[in-house]
Coordinates of C-alpha atoms (C1' of nucleotides) in Angstrom, one line a residue:
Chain S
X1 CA 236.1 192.2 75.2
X2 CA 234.4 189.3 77.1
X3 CA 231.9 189.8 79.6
X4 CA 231.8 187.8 82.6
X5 CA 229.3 185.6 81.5
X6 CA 230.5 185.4 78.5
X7 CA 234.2 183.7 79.6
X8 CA 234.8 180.2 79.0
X9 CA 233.9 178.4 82.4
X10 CA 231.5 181.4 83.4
X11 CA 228.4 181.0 85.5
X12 CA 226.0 179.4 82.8
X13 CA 228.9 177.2 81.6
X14 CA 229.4 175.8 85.8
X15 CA 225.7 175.4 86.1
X16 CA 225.4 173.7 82.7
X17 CA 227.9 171.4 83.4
X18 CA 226.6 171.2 87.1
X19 CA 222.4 170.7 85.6
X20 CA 223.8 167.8 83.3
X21 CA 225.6 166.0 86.0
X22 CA 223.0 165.7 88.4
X23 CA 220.3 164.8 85.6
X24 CA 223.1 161.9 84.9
X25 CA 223.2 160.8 88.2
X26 CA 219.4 160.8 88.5
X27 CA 219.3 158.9 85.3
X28 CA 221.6 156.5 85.8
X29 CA 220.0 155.6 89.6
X30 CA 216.6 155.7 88.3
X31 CA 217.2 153.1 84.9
X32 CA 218.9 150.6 88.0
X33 CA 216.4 150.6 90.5
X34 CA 213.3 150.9 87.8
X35 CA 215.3 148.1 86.2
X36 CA 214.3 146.2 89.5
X37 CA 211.0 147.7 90.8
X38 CA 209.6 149.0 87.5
X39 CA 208.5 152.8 87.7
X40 CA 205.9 152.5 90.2
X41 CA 207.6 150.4 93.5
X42 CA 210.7 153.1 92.8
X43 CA 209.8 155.9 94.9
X44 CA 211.6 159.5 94.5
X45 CA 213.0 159.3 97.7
X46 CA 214.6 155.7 97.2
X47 CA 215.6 157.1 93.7
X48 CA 217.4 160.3 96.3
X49 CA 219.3 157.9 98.2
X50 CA 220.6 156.3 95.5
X51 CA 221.9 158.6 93.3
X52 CA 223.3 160.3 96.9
X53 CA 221.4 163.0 96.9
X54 CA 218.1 164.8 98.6
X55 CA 214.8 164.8 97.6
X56 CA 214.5 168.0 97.0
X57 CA 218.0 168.4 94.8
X58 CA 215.8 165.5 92.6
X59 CA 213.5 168.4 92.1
X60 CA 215.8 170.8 91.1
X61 CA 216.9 169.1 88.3
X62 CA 213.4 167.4 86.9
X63 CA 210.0 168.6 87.1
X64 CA 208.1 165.3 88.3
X65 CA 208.5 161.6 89.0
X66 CA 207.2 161.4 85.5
X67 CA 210.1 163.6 83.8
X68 CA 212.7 160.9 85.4
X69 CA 210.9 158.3 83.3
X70 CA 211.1 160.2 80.1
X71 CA 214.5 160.8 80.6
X72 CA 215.8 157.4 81.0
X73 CA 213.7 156.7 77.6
X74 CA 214.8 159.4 75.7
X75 CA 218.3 158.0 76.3
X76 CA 217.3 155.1 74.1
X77 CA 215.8 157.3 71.7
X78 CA 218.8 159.5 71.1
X79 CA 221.2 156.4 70.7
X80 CA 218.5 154.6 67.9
X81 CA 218.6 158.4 66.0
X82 CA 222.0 158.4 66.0
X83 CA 223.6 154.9 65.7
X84 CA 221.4 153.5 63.3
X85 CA 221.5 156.3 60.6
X86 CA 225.3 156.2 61.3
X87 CA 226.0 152.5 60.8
X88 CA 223.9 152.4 57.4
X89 CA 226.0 155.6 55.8
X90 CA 228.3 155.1 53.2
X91 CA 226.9 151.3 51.9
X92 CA 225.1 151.5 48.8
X93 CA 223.6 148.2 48.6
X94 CA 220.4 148.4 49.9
X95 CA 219.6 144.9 51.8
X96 CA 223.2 145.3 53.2
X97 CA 221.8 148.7 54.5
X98 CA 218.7 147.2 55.7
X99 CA 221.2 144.4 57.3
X100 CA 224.0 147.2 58.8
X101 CA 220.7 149.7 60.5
X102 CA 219.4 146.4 61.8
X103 CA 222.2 144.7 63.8
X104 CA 223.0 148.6 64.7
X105 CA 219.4 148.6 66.0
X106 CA 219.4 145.4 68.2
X107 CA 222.9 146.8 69.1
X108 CA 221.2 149.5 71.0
X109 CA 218.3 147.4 72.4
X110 CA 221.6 145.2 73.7
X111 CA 223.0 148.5 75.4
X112 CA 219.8 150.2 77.2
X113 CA 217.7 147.2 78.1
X114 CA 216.2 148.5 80.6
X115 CA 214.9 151.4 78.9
X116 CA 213.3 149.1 76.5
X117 CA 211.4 147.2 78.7
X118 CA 210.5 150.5 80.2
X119 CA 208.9 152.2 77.2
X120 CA 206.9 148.8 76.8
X121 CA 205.7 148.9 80.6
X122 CA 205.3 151.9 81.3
X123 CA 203.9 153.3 78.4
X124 CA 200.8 154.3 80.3
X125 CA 202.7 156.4 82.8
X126 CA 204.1 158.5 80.0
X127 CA 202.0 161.8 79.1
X128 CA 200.7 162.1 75.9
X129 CA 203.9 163.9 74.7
X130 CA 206.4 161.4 76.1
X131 CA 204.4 158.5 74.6
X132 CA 203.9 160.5 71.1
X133 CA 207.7 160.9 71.3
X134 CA 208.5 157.2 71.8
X135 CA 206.1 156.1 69.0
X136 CA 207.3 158.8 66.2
X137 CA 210.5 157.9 67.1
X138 CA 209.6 153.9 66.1
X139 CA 208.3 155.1 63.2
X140 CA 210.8 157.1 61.8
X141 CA 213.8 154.4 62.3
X142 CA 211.3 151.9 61.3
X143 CA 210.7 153.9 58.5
X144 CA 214.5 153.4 57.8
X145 CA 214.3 149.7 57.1
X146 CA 211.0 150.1 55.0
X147 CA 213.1 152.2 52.6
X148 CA 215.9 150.2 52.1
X149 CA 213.2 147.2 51.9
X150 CA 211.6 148.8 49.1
X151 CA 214.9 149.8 48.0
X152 CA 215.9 146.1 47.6
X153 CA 212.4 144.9 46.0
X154 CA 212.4 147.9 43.6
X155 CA 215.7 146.1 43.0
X156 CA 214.8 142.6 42.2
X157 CA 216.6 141.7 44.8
X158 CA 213.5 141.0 47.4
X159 CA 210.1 139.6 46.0
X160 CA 207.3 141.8 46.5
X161 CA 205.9 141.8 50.3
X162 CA 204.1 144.3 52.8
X163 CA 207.3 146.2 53.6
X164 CA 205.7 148.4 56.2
X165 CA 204.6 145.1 58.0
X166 CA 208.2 143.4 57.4
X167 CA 209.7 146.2 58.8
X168 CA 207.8 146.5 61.7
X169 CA 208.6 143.0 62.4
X170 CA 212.2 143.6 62.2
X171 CA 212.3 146.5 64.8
X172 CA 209.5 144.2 67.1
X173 CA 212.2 141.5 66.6
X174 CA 215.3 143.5 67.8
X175 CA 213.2 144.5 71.1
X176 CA 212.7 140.6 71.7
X177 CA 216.2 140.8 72.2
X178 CA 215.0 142.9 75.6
X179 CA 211.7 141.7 75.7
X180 CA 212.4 137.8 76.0
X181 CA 215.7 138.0 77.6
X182 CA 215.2 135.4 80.1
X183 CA 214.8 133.5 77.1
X184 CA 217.3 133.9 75.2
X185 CA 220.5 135.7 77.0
X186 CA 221.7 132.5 77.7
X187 CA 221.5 131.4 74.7
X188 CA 223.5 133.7 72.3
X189 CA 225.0 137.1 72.1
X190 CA 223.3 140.0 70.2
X191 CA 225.5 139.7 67.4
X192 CA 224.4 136.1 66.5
X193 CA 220.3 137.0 67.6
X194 CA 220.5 139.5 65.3
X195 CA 222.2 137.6 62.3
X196 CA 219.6 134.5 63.2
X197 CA 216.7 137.0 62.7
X198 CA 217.9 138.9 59.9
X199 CA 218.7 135.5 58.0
X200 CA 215.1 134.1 58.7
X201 CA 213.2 137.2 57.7
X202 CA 214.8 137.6 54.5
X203 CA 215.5 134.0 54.0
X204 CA 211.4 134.7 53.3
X205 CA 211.8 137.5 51.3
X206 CA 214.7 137.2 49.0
X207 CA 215.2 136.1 45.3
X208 CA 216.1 132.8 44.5
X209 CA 218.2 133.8 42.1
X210 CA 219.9 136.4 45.0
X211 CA 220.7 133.6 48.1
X212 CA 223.6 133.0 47.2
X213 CA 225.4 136.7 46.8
X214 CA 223.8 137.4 50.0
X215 CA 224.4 134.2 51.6
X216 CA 226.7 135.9 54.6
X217 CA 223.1 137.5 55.2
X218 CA 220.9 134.5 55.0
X219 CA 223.1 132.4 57.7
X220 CA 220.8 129.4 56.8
X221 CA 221.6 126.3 54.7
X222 CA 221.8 127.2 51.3
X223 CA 223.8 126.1 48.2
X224 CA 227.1 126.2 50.7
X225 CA 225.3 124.2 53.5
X226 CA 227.9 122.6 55.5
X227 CA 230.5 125.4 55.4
X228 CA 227.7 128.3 56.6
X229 CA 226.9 126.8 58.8
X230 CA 230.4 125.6 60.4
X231 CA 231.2 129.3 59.9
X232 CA 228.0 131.0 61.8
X233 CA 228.7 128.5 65.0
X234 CA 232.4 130.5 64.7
X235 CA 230.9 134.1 64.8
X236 CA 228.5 133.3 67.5
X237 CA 231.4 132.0 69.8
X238 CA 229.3 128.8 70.6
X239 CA 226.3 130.1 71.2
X240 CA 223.7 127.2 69.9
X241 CA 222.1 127.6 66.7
Chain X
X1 CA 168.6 109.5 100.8
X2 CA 170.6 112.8 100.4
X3 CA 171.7 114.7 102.7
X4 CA 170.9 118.4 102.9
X5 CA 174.5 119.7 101.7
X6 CA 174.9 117.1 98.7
X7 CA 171.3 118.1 96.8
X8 CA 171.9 119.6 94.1
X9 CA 171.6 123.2 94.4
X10 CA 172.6 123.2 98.1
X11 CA 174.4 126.0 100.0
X12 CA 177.7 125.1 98.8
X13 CA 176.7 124.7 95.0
X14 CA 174.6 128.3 95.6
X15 CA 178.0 129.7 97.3
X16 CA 179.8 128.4 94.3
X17 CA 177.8 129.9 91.4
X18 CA 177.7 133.2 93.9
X19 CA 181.5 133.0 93.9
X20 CA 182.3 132.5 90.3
X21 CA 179.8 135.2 89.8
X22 CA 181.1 137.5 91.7
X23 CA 184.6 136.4 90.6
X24 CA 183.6 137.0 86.9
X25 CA 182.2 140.5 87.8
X26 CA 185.8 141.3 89.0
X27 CA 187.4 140.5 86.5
X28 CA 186.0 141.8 83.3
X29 CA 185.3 145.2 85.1
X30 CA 189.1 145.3 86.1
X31 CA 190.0 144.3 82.5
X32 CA 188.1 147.0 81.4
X33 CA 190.1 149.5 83.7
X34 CA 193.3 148.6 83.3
X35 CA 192.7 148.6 79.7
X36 CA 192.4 152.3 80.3
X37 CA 194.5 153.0 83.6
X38 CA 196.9 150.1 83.5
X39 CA 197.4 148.1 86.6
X40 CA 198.8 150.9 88.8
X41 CA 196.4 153.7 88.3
X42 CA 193.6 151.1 88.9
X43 CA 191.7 152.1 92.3
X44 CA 190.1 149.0 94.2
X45 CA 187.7 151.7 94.8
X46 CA 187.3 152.6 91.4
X47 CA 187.3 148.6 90.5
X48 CA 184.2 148.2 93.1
X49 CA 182.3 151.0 91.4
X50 CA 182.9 149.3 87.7
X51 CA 181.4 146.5 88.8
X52 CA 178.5 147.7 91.1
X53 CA 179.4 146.4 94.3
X54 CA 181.5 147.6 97.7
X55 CA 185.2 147.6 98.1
X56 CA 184.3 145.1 101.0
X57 CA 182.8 142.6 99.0
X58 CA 185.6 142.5 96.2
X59 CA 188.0 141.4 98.9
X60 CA 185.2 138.6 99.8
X61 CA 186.3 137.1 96.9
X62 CA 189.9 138.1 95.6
X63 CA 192.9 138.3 98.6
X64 CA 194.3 141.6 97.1
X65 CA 194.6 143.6 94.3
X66 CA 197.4 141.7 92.5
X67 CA 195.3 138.6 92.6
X68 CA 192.7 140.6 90.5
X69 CA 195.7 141.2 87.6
X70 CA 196.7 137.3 88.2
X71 CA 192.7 136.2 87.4
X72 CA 192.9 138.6 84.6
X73 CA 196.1 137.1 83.1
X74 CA 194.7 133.6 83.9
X75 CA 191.7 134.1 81.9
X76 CA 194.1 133.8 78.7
X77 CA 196.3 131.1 80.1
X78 CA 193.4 129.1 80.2
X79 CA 192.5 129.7 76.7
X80 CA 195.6 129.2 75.2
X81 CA 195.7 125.8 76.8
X82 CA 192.7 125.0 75.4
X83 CA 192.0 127.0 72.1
X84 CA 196.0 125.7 70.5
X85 CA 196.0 121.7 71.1
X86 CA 192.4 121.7 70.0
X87 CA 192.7 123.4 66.8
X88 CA 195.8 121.2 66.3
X89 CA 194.1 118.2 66.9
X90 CA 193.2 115.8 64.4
X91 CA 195.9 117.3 61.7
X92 CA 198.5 114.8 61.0
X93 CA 200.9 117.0 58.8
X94 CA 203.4 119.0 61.3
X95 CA 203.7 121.9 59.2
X96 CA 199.6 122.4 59.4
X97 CA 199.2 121.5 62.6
X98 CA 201.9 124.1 63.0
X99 CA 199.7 126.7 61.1
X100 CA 196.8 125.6 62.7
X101 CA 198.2 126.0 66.1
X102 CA 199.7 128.9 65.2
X103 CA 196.3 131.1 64.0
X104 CA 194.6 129.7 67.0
X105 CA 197.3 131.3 69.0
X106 CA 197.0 134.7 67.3
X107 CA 193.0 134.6 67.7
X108 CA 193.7 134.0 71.7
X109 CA 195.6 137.1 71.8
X110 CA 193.2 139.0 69.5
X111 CA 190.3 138.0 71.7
X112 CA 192.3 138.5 75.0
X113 CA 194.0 141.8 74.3
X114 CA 194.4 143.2 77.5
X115 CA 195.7 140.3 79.1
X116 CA 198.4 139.7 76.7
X117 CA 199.0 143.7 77.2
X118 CA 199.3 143.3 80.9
X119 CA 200.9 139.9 81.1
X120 CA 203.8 142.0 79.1
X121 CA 203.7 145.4 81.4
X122 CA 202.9 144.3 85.1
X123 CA 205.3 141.2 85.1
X124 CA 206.8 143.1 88.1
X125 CA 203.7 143.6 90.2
X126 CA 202.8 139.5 89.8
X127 CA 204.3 137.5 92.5
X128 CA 206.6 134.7 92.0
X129 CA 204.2 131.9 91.8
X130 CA 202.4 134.2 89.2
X131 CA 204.8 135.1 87.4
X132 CA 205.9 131.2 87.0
X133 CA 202.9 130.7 85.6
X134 CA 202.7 133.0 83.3
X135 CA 206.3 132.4 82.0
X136 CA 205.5 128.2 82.3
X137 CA 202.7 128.3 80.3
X138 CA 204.5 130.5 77.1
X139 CA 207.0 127.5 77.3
X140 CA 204.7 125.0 77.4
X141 CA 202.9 126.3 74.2
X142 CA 205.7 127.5 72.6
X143 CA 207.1 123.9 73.2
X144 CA 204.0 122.7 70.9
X145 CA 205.1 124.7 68.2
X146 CA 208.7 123.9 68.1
X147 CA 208.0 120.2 68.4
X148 CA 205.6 120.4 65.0
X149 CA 208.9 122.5 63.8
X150 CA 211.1 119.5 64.9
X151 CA 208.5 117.2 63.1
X152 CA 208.7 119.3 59.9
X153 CA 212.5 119.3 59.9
X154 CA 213.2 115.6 60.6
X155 CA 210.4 115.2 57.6
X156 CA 212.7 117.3 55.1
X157 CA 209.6 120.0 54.8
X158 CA 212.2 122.2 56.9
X159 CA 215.2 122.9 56.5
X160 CA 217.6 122.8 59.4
X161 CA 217.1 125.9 61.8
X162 CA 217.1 126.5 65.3
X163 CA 213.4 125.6 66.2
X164 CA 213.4 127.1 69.6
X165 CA 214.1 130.6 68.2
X166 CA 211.9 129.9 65.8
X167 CA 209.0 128.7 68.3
X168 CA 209.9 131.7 70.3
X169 CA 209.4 134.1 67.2
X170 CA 206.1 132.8 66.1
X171 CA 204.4 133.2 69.4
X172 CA 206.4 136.9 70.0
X173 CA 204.8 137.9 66.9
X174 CA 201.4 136.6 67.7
X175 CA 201.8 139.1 70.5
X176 CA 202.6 141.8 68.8
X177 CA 199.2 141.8 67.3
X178 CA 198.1 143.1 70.7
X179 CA 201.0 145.4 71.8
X180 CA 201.9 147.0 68.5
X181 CA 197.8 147.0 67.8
X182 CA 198.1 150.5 66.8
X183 CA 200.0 149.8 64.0
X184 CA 198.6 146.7 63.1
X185 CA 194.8 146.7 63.4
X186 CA 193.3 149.2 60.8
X187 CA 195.8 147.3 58.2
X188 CA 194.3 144.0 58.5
X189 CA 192.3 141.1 60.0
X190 CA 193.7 139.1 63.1
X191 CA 193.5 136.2 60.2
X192 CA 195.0 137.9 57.5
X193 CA 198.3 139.0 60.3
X194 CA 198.6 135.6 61.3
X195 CA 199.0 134.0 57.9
X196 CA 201.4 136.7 56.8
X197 CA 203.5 135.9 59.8
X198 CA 203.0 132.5 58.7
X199 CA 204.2 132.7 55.3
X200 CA 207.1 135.0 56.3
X201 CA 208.7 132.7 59.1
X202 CA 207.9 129.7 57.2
X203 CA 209.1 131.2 53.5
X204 CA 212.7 131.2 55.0
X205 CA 212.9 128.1 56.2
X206 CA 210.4 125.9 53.7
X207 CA 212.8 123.0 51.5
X208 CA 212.7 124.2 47.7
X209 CA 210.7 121.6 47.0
X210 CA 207.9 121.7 49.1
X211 CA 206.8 125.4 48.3
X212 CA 204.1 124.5 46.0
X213 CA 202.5 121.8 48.3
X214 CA 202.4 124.4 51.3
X215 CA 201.8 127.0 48.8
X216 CA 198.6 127.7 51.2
X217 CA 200.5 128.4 53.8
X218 CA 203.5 130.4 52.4
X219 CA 201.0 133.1 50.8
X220 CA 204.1 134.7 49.5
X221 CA 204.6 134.7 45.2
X222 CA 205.7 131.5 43.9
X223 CA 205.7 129.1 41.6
X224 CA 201.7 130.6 40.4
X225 CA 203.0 134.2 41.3
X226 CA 200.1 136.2 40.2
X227 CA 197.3 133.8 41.2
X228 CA 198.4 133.5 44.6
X229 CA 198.4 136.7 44.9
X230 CA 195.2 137.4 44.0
X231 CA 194.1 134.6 46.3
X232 CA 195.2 136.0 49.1
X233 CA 194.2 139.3 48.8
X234 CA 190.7 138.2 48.5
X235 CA 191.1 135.9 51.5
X236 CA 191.8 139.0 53.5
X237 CA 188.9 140.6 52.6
X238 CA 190.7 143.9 51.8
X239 CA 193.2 144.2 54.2
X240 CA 196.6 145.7 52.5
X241 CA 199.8 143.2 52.4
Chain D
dA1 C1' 234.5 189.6 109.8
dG2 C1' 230.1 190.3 107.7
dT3 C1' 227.1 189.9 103.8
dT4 C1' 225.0 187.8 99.8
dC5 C1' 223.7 184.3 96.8
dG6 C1' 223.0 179.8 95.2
dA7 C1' 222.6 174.9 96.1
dA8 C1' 221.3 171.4 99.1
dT9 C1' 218.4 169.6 102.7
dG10 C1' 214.7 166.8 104.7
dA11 C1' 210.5 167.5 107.6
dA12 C1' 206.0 168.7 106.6
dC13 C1' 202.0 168.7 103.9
dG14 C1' 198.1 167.0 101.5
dG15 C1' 196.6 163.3 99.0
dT16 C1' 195.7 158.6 97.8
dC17 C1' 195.7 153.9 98.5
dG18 C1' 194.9 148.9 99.9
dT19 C1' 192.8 146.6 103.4
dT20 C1' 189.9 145.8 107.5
dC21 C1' 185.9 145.4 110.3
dA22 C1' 181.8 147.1 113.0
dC23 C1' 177.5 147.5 111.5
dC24 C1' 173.3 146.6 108.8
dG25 C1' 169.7 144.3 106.2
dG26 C1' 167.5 140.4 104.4
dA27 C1' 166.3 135.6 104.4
dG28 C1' 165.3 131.5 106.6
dG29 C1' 164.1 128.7 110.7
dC30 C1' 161.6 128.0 114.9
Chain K
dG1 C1' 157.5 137.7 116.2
dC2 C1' 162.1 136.7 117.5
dC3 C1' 166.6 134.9 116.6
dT4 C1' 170.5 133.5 113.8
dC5 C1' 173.4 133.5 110.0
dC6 C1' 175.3 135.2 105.9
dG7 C1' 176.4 138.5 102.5
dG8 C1' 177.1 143.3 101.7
dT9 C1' 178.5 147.9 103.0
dG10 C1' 181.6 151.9 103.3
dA11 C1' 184.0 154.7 106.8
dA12 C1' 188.1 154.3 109.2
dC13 C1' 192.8 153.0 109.6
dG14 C1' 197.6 153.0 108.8
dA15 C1' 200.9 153.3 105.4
dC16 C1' 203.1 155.4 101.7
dC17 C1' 203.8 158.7 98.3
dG18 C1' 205.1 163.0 95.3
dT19 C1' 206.0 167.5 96.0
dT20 C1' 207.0 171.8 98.5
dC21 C1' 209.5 175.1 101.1
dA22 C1' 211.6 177.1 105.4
dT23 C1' 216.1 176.5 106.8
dT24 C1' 221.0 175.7 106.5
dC25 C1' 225.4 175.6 104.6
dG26 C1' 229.3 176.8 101.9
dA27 C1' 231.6 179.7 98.6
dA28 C1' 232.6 184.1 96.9
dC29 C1' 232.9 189.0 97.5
dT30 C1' 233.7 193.3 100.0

DNA sequence: AGTTCGAATGAACGGTCGTTCACCGGAGGC
DNA sequence: GCCTCCGGTGAACGACCGTTCATTCGAACT
């Protein structure tokens, strides 16, 4: 016997649904007008008229102008925990791990941009928790790469380096793709900044006697010069290399 | 026979040491705050009481508050332009004059932290004009490293490689020393980072052949594995790689 | 139709801020 | 001593902001 509250579609289930629409609708308003005015020009009641709503609905649904920022991070942070594990699973090879979690990872820093640039700027408006939770998360995925980095010099197939430092290069790298965008957008697409990078950081690291088995990861002249490189212009759809 | 105004310390040369004075005052007491507070949460109030004088007399000397984050960021534009050409001056080899320029760049951001901190978070409250400057200026020095990449390449030290991203990469990473600086700083020296940068960029891209020449500069195993090694751990005077 | 409840509203509130300017004090000149 | 000028002061001003809460509205129930 069901109780009322209970049913499928009840009460809780409508004001569920109801709590993570309008959090949506706040989220999605406040990452475009913070993508524009940054966290402290976007006030709560431009953020209101935006998402169509009144100021005090906004409160309803987060605690503070503060919560609204968190929010639009966290976003970021639950696609990294999730897409990143997920495109490494099922490779064994440890440097094409390393290879899969790091496209995967600029992937993400492609797809919330302006969350990126956010947890940079305004990591001084977050409280202590929100910012602990933005930098334990970039050290656990971090910590992702390190392992398959040792992986792959426990392996023979990287020389010995400061893996912790290589790896933090490789997730500072991704978020140049955010970071430096007025660089480079113009330039090339994700896919092919994140190939460039990969294949220059381990073009560093790996064994000689390694470049050319994981030459489709090196994308630089190596033994088959002329053809790599005919073939990386291909994949980046003319971007310039 | 001088006049009154062209003596040297006349009113205008006294109003001139008062203003840089004053100016100077300013600044370092608002770099100190926004170290702390950030641009945003930085009073002009609480900026007059840092350095000791009224809120009336900071605006004798700055128009408004963003002009206080513009002399801030200028502070390091200024030494950029200096501190990189010098150090690359009188070096006729592009691939040390590279280095060189490249170290000086890292200790400009390691002496000029907060700058390069709020040149990254409070692009959005500069105004156009400062803004340009600040995104000229990385252009222009980035533009000195990829030309010493251009000259290493058309010498056969470098392999082919897209020297722009690689210009770009080098001087993103010699800002991460300041924004991921709590990661970075109790592992090793502002020297140390920079040549492991170095010899990480430059490992991938370095011809075969010329490893052992620029084995300096590589600081990576080579050719004398364990010696270099060694070498370098001493040169960092502890620091972990 | 009347009542109740929950969601939405937006004016009001209290606070903070950047900037200005009337006033003051000190130094120099006559 | 008196006057003028310059630099410094900090309260006042006007604007804006984040947040709250008295009120209203709409839907559901009786």
């Amino acid at each position: 016997m069901m109780t009322p509250s209970s049913r499928p579609g009840g009460p809780e289930a409508i004001k569920a649904a109801r709590t993570t629409w309008r959090r949506s609708q706040i989220v999605e308003s406040a990452a475009r007008l913070m993508e524009e005015h940054g966290f402290h020009d976007m006030s709560v009641s431009a953020l209101a008229r935006e998402a169509g709503i009144s100021v005090g609905t906004v409160y309803q649904y987060v605690d503070n102008k503060e919560d609204v920022l968190l929010l639009v991070i966290e976003d970021i942070l639950k696609a990294y925990a999730q897409q990143v594990p997920q495109a490494m699973s099922g490779i064994a090879d440890p440097l094409e791990r390393l290879a899969a979690g790091f496209l995967s990872y600029c992937g993400v820093v492609d797809s919330y941009q302006t969350a990126t640039l956010l947890a940079y700027r305004e990591s001084r408006s977050l409280s202590r928790s929100g910012l602990h939770s933005v930098i334990s998360h970039e050290i656990e995925t971090t910590g992702l790469l390190v392992a398959e980095l040792d992986a792959a010099v426990a392996a023979g197939t990287l020389r010995t380096h400061d893996t912790a430092l290589v790896g933090s290069d490789l997730v500072f790298l991704a978020h140049m793709w955010a970071l430096k965008r007025w660089q480079l957008r113009d330039r090339m697409t994700v896919e092919a900044y994140g190939r460039a990078q990969l294949g220059l950081v381990l073009g560093g690291l790996i064994d000689a006697k390694q470049r050319e088995r994981y030459a489709h990861l090196l994308a630089v002249p190596g033994a088959a010069s002329a053809p790599a490189r005919a073939a990386a212009r291909t994949r980046a759809g003319g971007g310039r290399r």
